[in-house]
Tab-separated table of C-alpha atoms in Angstrom:
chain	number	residue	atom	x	y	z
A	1	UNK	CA	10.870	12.039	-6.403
A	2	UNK	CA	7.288	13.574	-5.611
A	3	UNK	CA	5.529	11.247	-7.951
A	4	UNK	CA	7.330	8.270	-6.750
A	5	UNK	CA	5.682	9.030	-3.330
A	6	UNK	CA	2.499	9.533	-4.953
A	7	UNK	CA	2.753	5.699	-6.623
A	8	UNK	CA	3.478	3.952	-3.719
A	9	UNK	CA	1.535	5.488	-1.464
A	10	UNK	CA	-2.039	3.639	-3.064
A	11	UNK	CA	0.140	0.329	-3.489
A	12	UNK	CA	1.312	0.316	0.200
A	13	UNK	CA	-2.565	0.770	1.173
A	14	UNK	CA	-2.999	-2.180	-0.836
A	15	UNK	CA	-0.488	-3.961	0.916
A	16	UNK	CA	-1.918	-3.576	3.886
A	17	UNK	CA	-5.474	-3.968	3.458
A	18	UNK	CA	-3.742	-7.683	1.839
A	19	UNK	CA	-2.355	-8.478	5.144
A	20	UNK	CA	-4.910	-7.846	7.456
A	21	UNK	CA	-6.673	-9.948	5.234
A	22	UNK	CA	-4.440	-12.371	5.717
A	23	UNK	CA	-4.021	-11.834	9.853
A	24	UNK	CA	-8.117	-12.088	9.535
């Protein structure tokens, strides 16, 4: 359960940084 946390932590970063791209 721990490590799942620790995978989609960095990929919902990169989510983000994606749509404030996209709101940009």
């Amino acid at each position: 359960y721990f490590s799942i946390i620790l995978i989609l932590m960095p990929i919902s970063g990169i989510i983000e940084d994606n749509l404030l791209k996209w709101n940009l």
